[in-house]
Amino acid sequence: MTTYRPRLTTNQKRAVLERWSASSLSQAEFCRQENISPSAFHHWRNQLSNQRLNESVDDWIELNHPQLDEFETPLVSPPEWNVELVLPGDVILRLRY
């Protein structure tokens, strides 16, 4: 006989993922302990990551370089750099100049 497991809300899924993130367990071990199918867990992570990306597009803040705002051409050529910072919860911050 199969046991019925109710569908989780987005907030409940997020709470499960946060509990896993705070634990020192592998995904597989955490899923075993919580009685969650690994494929469902993986789906939740992808779903919430994509949802966060879609929501964050509206949260962009444009930053202006004061030296470039004041003058048509910069006094000194700005350095070229690319930075990628990987944060917990599959958040990636990319900075390019």
Short mmCIF file of C-alpha atoms in Angstrom, two decimals:
data_model
loop_
_atom_site.label_atom_id
_atom_site.label_comp_id
_atom_site.label_asym_id
_atom_site.label_seq_id
_atom_site.Cartn_x
_atom_site.Cartn_y
_atom_site.Cartn_z
CA MET A 1 0.00 0.00 0.00
CA THR A 2 1.33 3.44 -0.93
CA THR A 3 1.29 6.20 1.60
CA TYR A 4 -0.26 9.49 0.60
CA ARG A 5 2.05 12.46 0.77
CA PRO A 6 0.43 15.88 0.26
CA ARG A 7 1.91 18.31 -2.22
CA LEU A 8 4.18 20.88 -0.64
CA THR A 9 3.75 24.59 -1.15
CA THR A 10 6.61 26.67 -2.53
CA ASN A 11 7.42 27.93 0.97
CA GLN A 12 7.48 24.38 2.33
CA LYS A 13 9.81 23.27 -0.48
CA ARG A 14 12.06 26.25 0.21
CA ALA A 15 12.12 25.32 3.92
CA VAL A 16 13.12 21.73 3.07
CA LEU A 17 15.94 23.00 0.83
CA GLU A 18 17.12 25.37 3.55
CA ARG A 19 17.16 22.51 6.08
CA TRP A 20 19.26 20.45 3.67
CA SER A 21 21.59 23.38 3.05
CA ALA A 22 22.10 23.84 6.80
CA SER A 23 22.76 20.13 7.31
CA SER A 24 26.03 18.41 6.56
CA LEU A 25 24.24 15.60 4.71
CA SER A 26 24.53 14.71 1.07
CA GLN A 27 21.39 15.15 -1.02
CA ALA A 28 20.89 11.40 -1.15
CA GLU A 29 21.21 10.94 2.61
CA PHE A 30 18.96 13.92 3.35
CA CYS A 31 16.29 12.61 0.95
CA ARG A 32 16.44 9.17 2.63
CA GLN A 33 16.01 10.69 6.08
CA GLU A 34 13.18 12.98 4.97
CA ASN A 35 11.52 10.29 2.83
CA ILE A 36 11.71 12.50 -0.27
CA SER A 37 12.39 11.13 -3.72
CA PRO A 38 15.75 12.42 -5.01
CA SER A 39 14.15 13.33 -8.34
CA ALA A 40 11.50 15.45 -6.58
CA PHE A 41 14.23 17.15 -4.53
CA HIS A 42 16.23 17.90 -7.68
CA HIS A 43 13.09 19.23 -9.39
CA TRP A 44 12.38 21.55 -6.43
CA ARG A 45 15.91 22.94 -6.53
CA ASN A 46 15.66 23.66 -10.25
CA GLN A 47 12.15 25.06 -9.95
CA LEU A 48 13.05 27.43 -7.12
CA SER A 49 16.33 28.49 -8.74
CA ASN A 50 14.55 29.37 -11.98
CA GLN A 51 11.82 31.15 -10.04
CA ARG A 52 14.43 33.17 -8.14
CA LEU A 53 16.15 34.10 -11.40
CA ASN A 54 12.88 35.28 -12.94
CA GLU A 55 12.03 37.32 -9.85
CA SER A 56 15.49 38.83 -9.57
CA VAL A 57 15.40 40.38 -13.05
CA ASP A 58 13.13 43.11 -11.64
CA ASP A 59 15.52 43.64 -8.72
CA TRP A 60 18.45 44.84 -10.86
CA ILE A 61 19.98 48.12 -9.79
CA GLU A 62 21.91 50.09 -12.36
CA LEU A 63 25.20 51.37 -11.01
CA ASN A 64 26.99 54.17 -12.76
CA HIS A 65 30.69 54.84 -12.66
CA PRO A 66 31.08 58.44 -11.37
CA GLN A 67 34.13 59.07 -13.51
CA LEU A 68 32.29 57.96 -16.64
CA ASP A 69 29.14 59.92 -15.75
CA GLU A 70 31.00 63.22 -15.41
CA PHE A 71 33.09 63.05 -18.58
CA GLU A 72 32.49 61.86 -22.08
CA THR A 73 35.66 59.78 -21.95
CA PRO A 74 37.31 58.45 -18.82
CA LEU A 75 40.50 60.14 -17.62
CA VAL A 76 42.12 56.78 -17.14
CA SER A 77 41.09 53.63 -18.87
CA PRO A 78 39.13 51.53 -16.42
CA PRO A 79 40.44 48.07 -15.63
CA GLU A 80 38.76 45.15 -17.30
CA TRP A 81 37.52 42.48 -14.93
CA ASN A 82 35.05 39.65 -14.63
CA VAL A 83 34.01 38.30 -11.26
CA GLU A 84 31.79 35.32 -10.56
CA LEU A 85 30.83 34.71 -6.95
CA VAL A 86 28.98 31.48 -6.10
CA LEU A 87 26.82 31.89 -3.01
CA PRO A 88 24.82 29.36 -0.98
CA GLY A 89 21.48 28.30 -2.40
CA ASP A 90 22.78 28.10 -5.98
CA VAL A 91 22.97 31.89 -6.26
CA ILE A 92 25.61 33.15 -8.67
CA LEU A 93 26.64 36.82 -8.69
CA ARG A 94 28.39 37.91 -11.90
CA LEU A 95 30.11 41.28 -12.25
CA ARG A 96 31.59 42.43 -15.54
CA TYR A 97 33.15 45.66 -16.58
#
